mmCIF file of N, CA and C in Angstrom:
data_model
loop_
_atom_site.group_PDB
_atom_site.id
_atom_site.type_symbol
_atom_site.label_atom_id
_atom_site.label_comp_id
_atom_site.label_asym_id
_atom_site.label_seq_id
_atom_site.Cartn_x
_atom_site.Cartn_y
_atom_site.Cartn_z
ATOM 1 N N UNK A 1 -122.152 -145.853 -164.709
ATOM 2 C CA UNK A 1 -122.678 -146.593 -165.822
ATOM 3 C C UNK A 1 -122.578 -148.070 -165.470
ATOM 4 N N UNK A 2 -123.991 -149.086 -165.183
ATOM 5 C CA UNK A 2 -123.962 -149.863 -164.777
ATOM 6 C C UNK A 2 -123.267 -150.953 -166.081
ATOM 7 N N UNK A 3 -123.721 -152.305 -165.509
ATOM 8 C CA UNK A 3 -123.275 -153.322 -167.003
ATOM 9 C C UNK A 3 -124.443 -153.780 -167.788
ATOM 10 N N UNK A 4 -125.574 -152.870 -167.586
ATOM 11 C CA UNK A 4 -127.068 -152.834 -169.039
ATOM 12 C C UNK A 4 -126.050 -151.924 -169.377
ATOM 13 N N UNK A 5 -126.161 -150.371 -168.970
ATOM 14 C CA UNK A 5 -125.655 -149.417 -169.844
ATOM 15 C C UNK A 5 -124.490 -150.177 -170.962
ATOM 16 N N UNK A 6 -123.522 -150.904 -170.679
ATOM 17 C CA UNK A 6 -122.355 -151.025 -170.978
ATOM 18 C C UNK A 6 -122.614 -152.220 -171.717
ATOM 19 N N UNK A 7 -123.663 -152.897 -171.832
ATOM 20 C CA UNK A 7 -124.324 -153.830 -172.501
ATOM 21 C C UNK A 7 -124.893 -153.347 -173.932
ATOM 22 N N UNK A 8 -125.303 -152.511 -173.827
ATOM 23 C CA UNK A 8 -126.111 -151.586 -174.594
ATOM 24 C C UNK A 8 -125.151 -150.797 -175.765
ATOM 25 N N UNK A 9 -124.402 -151.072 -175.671
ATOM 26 C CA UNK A 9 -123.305 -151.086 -176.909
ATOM 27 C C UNK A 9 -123.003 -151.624 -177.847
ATOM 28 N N UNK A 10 -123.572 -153.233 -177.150
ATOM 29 C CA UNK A 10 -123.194 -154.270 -178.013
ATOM 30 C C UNK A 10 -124.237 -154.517 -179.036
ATOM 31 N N UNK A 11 -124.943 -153.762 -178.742
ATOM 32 C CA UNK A 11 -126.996 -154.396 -179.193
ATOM 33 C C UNK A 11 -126.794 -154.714 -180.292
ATOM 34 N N UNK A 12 -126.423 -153.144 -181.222
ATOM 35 C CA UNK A 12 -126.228 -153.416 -182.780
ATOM 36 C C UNK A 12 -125.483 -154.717 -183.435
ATOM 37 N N UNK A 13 -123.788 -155.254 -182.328
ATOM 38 C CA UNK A 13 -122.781 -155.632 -182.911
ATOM 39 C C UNK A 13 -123.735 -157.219 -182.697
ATOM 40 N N UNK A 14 -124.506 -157.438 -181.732
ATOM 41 C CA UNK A 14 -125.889 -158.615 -181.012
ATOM 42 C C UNK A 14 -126.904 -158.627 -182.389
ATOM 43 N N UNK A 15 -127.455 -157.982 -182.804
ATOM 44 C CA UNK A 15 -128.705 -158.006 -183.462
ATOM 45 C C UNK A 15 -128.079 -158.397 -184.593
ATOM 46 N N UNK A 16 -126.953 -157.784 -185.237
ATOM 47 C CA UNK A 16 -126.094 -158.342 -186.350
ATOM 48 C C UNK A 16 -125.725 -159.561 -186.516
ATOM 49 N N UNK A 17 -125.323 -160.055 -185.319
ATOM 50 C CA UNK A 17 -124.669 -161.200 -185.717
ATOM 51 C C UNK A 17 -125.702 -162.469 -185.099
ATOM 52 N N UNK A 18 -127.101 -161.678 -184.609
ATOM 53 C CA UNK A 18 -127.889 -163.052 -184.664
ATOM 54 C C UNK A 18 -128.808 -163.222 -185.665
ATOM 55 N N UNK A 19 -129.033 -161.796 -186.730
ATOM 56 C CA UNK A 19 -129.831 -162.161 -187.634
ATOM 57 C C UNK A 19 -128.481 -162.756 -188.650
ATOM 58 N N UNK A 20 -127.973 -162.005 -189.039
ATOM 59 C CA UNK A 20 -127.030 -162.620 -190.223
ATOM 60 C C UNK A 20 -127.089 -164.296 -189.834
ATOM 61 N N UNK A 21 -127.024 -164.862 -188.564
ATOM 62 C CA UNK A 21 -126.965 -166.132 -188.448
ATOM 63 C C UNK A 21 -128.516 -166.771 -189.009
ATOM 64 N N UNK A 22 -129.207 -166.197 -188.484
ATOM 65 C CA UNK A 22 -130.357 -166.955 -188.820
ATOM 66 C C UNK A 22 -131.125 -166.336 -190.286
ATOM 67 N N UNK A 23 -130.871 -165.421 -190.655
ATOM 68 C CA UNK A 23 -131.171 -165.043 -192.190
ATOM 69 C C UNK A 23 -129.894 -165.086 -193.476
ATOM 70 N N UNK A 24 -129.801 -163.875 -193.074
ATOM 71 C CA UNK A 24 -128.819 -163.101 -194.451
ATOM 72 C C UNK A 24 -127.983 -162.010 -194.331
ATOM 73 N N UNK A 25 -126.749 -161.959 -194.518
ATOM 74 C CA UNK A 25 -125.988 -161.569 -193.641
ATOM 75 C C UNK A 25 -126.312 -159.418 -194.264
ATOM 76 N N UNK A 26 -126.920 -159.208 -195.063
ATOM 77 C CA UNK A 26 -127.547 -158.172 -195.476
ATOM 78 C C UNK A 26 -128.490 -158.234 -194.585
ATOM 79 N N UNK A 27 -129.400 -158.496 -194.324
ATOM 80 C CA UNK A 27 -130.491 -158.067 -193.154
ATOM 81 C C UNK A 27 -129.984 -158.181 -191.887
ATOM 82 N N UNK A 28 -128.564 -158.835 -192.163
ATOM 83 C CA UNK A 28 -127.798 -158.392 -190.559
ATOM 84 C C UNK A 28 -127.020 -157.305 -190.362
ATOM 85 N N UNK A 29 -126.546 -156.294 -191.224
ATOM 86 C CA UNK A 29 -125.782 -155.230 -191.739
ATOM 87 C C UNK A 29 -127.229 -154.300 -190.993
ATOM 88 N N UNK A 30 -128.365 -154.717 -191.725
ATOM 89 C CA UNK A 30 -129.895 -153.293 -191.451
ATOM 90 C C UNK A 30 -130.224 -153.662 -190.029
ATOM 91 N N UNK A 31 -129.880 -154.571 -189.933
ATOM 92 C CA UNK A 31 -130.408 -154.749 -188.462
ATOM 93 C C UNK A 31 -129.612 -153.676 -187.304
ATOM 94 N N UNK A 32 -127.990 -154.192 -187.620
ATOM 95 C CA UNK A 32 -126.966 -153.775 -186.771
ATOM 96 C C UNK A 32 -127.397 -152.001 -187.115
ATOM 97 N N UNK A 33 -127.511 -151.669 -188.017
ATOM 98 C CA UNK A 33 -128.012 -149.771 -189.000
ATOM 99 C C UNK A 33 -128.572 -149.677 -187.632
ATOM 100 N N UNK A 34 -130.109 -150.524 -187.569
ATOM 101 C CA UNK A 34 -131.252 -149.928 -187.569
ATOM 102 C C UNK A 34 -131.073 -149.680 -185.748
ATOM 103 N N UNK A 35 -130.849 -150.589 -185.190
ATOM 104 C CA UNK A 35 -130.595 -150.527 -183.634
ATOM 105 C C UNK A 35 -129.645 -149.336 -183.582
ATOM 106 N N UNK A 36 -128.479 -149.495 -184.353
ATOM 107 C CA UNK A 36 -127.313 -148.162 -183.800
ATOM 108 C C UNK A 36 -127.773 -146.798 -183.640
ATOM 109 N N UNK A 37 -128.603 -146.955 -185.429
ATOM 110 C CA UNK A 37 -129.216 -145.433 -184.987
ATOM 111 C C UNK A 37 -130.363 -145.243 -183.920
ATOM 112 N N UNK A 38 -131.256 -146.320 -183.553
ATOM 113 C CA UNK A 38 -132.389 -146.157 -182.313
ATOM 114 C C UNK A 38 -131.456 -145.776 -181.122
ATOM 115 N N UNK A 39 -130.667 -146.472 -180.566
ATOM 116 C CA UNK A 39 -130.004 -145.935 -179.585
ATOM 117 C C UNK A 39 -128.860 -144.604 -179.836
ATOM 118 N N UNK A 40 -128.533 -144.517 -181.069
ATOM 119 C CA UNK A 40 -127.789 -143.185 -180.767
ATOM 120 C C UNK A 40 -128.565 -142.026 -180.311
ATOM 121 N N UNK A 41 -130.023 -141.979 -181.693
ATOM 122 C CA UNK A 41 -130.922 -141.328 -181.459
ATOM 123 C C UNK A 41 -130.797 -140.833 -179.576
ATOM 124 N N UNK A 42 -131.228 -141.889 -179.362
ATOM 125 C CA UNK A 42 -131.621 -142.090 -177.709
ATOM 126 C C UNK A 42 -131.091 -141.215 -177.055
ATOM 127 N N UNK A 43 -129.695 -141.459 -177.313
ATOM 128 C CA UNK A 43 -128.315 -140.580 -176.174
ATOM 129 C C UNK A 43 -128.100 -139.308 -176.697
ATOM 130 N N UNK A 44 -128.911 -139.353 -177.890
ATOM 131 C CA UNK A 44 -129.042 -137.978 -178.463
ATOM 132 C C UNK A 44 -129.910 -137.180 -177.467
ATOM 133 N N UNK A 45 -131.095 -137.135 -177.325
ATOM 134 C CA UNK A 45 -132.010 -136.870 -176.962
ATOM 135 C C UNK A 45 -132.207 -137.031 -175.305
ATOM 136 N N UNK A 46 -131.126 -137.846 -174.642
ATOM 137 C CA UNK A 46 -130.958 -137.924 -173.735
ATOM 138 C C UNK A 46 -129.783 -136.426 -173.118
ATOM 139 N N UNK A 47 -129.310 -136.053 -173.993
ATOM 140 C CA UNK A 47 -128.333 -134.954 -174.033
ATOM 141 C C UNK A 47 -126.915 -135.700 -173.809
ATOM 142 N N UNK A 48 -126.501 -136.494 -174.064
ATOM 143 C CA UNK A 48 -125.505 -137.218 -174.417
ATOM 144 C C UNK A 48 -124.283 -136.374 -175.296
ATOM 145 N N UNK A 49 -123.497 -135.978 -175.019
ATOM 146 C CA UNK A 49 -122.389 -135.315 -176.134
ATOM 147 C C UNK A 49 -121.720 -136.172 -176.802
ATOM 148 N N UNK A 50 -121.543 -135.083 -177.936
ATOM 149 C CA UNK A 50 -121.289 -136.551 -179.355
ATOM 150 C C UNK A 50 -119.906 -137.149 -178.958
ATOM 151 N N UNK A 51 -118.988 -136.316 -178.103
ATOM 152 C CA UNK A 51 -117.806 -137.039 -178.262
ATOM 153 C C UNK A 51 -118.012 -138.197 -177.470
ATOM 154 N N UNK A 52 -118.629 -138.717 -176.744
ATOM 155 C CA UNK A 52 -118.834 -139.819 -175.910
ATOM 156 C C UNK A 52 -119.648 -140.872 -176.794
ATOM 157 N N UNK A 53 -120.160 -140.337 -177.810
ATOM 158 C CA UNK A 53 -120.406 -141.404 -179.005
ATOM 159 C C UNK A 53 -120.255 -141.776 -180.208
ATOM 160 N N UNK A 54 -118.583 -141.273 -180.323
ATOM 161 C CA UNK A 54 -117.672 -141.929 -181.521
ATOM 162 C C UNK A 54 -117.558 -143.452 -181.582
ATOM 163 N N UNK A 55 -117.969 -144.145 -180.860
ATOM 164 C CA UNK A 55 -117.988 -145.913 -181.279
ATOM 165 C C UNK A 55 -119.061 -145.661 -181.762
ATOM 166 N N UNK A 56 -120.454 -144.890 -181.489
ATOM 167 C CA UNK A 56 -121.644 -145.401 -181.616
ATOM 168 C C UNK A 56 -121.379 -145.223 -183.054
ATOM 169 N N UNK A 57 -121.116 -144.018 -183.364
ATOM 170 C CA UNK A 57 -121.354 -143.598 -184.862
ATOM 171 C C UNK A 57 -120.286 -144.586 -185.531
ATOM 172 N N UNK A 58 -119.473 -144.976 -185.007
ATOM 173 C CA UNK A 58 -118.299 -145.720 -186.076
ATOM 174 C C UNK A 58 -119.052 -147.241 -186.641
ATOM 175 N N UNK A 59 -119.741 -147.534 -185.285
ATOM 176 C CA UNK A 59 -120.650 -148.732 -185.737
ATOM 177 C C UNK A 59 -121.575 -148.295 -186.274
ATOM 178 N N UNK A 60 -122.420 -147.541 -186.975
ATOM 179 C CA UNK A 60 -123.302 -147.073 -187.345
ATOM 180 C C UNK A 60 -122.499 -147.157 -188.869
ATOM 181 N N UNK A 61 -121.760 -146.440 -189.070
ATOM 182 C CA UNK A 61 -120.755 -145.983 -190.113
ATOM 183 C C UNK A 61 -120.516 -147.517 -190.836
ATOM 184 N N UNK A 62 -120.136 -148.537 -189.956
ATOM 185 C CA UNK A 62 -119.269 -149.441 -190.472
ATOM 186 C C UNK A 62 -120.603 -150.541 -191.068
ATOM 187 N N UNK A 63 -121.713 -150.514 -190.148
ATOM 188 C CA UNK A 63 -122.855 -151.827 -190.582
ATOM 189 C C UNK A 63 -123.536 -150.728 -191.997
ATOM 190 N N UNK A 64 -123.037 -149.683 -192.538
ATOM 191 C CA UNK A 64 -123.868 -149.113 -193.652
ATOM 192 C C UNK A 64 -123.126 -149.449 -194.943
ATOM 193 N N UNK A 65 -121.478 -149.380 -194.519
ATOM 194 C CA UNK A 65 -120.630 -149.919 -195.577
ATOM 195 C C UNK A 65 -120.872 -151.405 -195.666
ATOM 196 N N UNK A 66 -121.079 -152.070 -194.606
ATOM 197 C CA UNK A 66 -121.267 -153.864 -194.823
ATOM 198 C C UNK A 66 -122.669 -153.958 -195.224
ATOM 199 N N UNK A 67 -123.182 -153.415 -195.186
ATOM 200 C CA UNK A 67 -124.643 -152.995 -195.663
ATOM 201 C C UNK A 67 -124.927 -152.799 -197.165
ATOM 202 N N UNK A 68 -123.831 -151.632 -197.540
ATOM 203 C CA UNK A 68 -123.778 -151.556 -198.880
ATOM 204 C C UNK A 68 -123.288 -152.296 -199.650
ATOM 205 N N UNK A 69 -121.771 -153.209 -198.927
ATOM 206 C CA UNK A 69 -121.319 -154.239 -199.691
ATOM 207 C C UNK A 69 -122.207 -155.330 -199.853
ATOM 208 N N UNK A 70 -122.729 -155.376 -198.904
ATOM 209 C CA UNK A 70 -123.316 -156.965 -199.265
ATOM 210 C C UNK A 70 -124.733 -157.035 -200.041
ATOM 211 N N UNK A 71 -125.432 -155.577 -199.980
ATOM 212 C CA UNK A 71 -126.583 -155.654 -201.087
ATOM 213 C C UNK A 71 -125.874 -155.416 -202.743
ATOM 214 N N UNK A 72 -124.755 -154.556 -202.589
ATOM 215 C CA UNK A 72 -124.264 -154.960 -203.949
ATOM 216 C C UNK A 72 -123.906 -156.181 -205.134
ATOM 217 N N UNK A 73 -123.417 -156.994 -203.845
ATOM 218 C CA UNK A 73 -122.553 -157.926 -204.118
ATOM 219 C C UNK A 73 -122.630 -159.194 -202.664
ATOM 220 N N UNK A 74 -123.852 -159.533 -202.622
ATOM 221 C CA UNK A 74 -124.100 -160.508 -201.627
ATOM 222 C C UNK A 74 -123.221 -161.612 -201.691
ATOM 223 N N UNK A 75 -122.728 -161.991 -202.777
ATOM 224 C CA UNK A 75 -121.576 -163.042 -202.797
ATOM 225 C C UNK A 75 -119.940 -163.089 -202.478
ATOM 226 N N UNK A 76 -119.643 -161.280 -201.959
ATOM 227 C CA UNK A 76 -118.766 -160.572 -201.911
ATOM 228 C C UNK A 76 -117.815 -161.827 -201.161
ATOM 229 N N UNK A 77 -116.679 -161.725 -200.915
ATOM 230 C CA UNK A 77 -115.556 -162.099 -199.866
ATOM 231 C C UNK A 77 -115.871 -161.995 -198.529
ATOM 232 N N UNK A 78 -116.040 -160.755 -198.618
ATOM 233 C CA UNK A 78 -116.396 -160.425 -197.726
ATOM 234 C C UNK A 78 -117.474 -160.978 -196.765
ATOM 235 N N UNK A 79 -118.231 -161.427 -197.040
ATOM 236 C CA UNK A 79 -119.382 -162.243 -196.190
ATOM 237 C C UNK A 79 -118.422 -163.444 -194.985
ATOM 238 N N UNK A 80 -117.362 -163.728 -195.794
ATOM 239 C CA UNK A 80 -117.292 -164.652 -194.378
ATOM 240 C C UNK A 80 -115.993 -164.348 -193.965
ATOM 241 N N UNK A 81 -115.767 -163.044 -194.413
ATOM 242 C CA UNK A 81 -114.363 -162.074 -193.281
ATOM 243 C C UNK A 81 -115.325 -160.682 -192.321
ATOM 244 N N UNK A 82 -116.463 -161.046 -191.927
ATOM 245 C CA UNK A 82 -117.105 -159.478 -191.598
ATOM 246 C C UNK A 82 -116.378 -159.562 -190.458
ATOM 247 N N UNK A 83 -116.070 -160.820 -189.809
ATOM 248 C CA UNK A 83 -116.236 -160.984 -188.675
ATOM 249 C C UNK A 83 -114.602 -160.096 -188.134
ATOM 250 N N UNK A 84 -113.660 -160.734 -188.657
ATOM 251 C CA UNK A 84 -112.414 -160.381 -188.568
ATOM 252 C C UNK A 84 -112.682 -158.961 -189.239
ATOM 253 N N UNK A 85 -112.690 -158.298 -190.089
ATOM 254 C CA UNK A 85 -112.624 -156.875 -190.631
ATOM 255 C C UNK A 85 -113.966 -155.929 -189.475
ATOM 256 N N UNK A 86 -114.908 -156.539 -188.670
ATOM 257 C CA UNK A 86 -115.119 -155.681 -187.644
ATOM 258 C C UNK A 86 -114.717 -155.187 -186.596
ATOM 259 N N UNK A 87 -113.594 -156.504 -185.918
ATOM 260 C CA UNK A 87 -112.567 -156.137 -185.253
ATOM 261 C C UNK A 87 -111.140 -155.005 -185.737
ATOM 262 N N UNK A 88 -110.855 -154.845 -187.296
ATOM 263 C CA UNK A 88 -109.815 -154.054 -187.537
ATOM 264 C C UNK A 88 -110.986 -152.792 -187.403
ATOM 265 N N UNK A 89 -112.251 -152.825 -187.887
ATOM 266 C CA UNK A 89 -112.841 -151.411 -187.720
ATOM 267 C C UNK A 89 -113.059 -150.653 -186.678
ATOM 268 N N UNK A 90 -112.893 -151.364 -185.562
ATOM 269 C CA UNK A 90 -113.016 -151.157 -184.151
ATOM 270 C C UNK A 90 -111.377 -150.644 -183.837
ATOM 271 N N UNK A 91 -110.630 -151.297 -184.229
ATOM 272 C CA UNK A 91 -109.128 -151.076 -183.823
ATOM 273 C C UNK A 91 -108.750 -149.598 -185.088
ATOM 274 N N UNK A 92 -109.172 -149.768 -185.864
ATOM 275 C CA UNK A 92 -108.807 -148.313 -187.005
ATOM 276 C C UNK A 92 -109.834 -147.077 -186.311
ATOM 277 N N UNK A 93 -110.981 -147.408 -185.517
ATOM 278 C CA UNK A 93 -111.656 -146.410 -184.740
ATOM 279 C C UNK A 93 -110.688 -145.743 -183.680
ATOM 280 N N UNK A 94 -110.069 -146.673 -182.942
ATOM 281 C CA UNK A 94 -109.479 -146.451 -181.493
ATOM 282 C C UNK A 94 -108.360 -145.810 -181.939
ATOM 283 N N UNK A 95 -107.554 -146.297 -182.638
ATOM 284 C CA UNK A 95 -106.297 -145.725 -183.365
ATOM 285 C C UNK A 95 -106.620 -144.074 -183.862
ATOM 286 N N UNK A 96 -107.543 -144.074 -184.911
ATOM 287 C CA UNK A 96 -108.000 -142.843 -185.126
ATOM 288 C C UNK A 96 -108.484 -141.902 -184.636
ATOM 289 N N UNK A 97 -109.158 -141.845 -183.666
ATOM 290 C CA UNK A 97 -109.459 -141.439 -182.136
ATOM 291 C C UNK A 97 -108.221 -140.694 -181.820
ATOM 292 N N UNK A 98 -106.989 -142.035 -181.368
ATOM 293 C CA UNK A 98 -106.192 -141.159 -180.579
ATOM 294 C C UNK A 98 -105.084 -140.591 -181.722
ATOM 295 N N UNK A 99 -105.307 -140.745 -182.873
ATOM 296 C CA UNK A 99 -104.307 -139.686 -183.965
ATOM 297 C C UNK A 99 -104.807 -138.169 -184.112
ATOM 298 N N UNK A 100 -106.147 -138.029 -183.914
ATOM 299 C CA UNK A 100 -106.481 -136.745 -183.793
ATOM 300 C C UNK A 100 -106.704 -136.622 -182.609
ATOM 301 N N UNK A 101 -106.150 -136.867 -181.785
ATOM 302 C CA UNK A 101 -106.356 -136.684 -180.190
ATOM 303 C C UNK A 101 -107.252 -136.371 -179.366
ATOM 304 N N UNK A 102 -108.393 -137.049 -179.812
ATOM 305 C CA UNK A 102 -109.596 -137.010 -179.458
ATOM 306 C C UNK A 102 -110.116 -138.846 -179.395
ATOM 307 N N UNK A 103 -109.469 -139.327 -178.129
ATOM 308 C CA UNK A 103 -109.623 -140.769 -178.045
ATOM 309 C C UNK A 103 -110.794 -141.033 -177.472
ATOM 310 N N UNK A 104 -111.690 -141.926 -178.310
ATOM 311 C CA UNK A 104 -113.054 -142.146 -178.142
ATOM 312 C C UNK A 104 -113.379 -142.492 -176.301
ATOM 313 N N UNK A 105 -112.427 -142.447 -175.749
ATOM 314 C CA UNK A 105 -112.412 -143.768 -174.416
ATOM 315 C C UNK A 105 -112.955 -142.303 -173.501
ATOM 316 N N UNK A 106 -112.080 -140.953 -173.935
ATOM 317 C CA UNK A 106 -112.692 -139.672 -173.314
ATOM 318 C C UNK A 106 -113.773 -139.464 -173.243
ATOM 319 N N UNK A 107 -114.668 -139.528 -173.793
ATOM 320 C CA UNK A 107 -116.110 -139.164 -174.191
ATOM 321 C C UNK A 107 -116.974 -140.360 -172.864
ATOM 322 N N UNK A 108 -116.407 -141.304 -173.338
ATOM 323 C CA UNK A 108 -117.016 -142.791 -172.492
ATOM 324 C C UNK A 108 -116.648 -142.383 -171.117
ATOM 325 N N UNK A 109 -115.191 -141.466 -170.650
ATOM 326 C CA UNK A 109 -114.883 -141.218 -169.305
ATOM 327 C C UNK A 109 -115.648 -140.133 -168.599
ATOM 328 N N UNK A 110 -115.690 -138.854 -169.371
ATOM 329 C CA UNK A 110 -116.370 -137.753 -169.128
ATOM 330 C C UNK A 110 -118.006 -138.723 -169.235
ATOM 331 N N UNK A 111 -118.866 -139.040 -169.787
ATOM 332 C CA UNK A 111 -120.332 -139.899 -169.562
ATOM 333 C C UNK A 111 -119.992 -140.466 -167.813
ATOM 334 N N UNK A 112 -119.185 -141.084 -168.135
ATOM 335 C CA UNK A 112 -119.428 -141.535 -166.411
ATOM 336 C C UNK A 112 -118.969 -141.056 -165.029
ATOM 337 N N UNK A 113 -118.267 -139.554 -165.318
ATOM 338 C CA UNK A 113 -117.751 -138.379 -164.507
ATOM 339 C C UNK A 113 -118.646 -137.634 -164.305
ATOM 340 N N UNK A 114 -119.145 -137.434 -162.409
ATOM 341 C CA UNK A 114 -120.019 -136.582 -162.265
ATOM 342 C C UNK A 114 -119.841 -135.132 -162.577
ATOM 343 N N UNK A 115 -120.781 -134.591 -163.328
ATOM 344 C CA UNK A 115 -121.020 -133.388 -163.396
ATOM 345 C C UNK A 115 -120.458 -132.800 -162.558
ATOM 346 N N UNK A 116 -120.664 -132.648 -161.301
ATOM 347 C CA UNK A 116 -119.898 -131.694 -160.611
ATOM 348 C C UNK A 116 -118.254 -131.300 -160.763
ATOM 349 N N UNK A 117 -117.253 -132.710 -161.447
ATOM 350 C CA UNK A 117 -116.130 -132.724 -161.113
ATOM 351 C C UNK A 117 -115.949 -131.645 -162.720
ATOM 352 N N UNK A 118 -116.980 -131.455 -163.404
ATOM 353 C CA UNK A 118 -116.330 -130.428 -164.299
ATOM 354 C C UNK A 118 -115.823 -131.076 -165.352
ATOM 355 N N UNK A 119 -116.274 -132.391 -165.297
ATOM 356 C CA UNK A 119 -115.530 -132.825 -166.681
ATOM 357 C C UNK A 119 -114.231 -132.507 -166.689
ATOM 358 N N UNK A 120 -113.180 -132.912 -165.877
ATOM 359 C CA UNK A 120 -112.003 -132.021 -165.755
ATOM 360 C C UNK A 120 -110.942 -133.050 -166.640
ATOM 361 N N UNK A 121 -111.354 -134.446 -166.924
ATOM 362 C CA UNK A 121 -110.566 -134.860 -167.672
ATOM 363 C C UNK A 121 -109.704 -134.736 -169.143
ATOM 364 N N UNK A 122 -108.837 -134.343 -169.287
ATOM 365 C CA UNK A 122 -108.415 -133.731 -170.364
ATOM 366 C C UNK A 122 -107.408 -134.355 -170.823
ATOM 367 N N UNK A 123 -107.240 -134.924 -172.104
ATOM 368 C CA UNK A 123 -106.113 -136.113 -172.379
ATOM 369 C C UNK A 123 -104.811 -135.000 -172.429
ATOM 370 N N UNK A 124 -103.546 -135.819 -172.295
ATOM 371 C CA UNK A 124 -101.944 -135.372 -172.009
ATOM 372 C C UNK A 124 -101.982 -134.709 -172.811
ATOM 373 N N UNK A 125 -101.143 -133.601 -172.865
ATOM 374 C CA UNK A 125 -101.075 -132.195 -174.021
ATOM 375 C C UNK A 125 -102.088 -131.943 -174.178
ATOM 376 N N UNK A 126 -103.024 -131.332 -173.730
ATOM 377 C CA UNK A 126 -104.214 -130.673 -173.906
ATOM 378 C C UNK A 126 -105.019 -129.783 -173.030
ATOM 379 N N UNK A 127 -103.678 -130.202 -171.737
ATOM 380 C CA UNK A 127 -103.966 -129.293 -170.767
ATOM 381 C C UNK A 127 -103.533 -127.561 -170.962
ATOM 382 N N UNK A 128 -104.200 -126.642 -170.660
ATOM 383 C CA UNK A 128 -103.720 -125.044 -170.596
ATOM 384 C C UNK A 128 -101.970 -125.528 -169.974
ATOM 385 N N UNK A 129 -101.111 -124.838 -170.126
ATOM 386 C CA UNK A 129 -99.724 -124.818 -170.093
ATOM 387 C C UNK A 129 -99.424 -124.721 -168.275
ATOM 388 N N UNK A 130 -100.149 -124.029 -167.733
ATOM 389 C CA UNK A 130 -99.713 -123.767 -166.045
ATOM 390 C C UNK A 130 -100.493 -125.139 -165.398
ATOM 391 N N UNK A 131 -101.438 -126.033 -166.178
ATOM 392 C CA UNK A 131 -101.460 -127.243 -165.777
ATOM 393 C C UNK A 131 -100.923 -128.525 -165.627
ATOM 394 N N UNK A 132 -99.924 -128.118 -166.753
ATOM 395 C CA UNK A 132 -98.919 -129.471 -166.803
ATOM 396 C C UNK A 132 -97.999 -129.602 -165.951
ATOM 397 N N UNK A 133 -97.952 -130.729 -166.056
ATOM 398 C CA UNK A 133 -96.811 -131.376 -164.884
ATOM 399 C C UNK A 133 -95.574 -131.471 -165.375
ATOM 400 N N UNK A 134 -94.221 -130.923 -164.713
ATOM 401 C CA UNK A 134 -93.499 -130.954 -165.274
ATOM 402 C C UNK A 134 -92.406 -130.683 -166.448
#
């Protein structure tokens, strides 16, 4: 996975924060929507497995709630904390990830593990029992 691919992550968190700059920070919420879902779509259809796109959906998830807040209540607080509360949504993603032990970073590792090796990566405790070390 080159650094477009790895670029290509950011699009939504990019399109968000250059329309909100130059419009309204609600048409920067639909913007960030509207890209997340074009490219999830994408990796959908690309045969992409979903566990390798738990950020995608979390950003997807998170510009629909800032989405909803701010057409509710465009004057919300919130408008000039998105910035800081997208970083805890990103960090309550990663955290949550690895509380159900299914850490988003797996999905992103297995995507860039050739097929052949079997996807053999398997986070600690999760290996069959005659695999563990120790």
């Amino acid at each position: 996975m080159g650094f477009v691919a790895y670029l290509r992550g950011f699009v939504p968190w990019i399109v968000a924060g250059v329309v909100s700059g130059f419009v309204d920070w609600r048409w920067g919420a639909l913007g960030g929507v509207v890209s997340g879902v074009l490219l999830l779509l994408q990796d959908l259809r690309r045969g992409v497995d979903l566990d390798a796109l738990i950020l995608e959906a979390s950003t997807i998830v998170y510009f629909v709630v800032i989405g909803a807040v701010s057409v509710a209540d465009p004057d919300s607080a919130l408008k000039d904390h998105s910035d800081v509360l997208s970083f805890a949504w990103l960090a309550a993603t990663a955290w949550g990830s690895m509380a159900i032990r299914r850490p988003f970073t797996l999905g992103i590792a297995k995507r860039q593990t050739p097929r052949v090796l079997g996807h053999a990566a398997v986070p600690p405790g999760q290996q069959p029992h005659h695999q563990r070390l120790g």
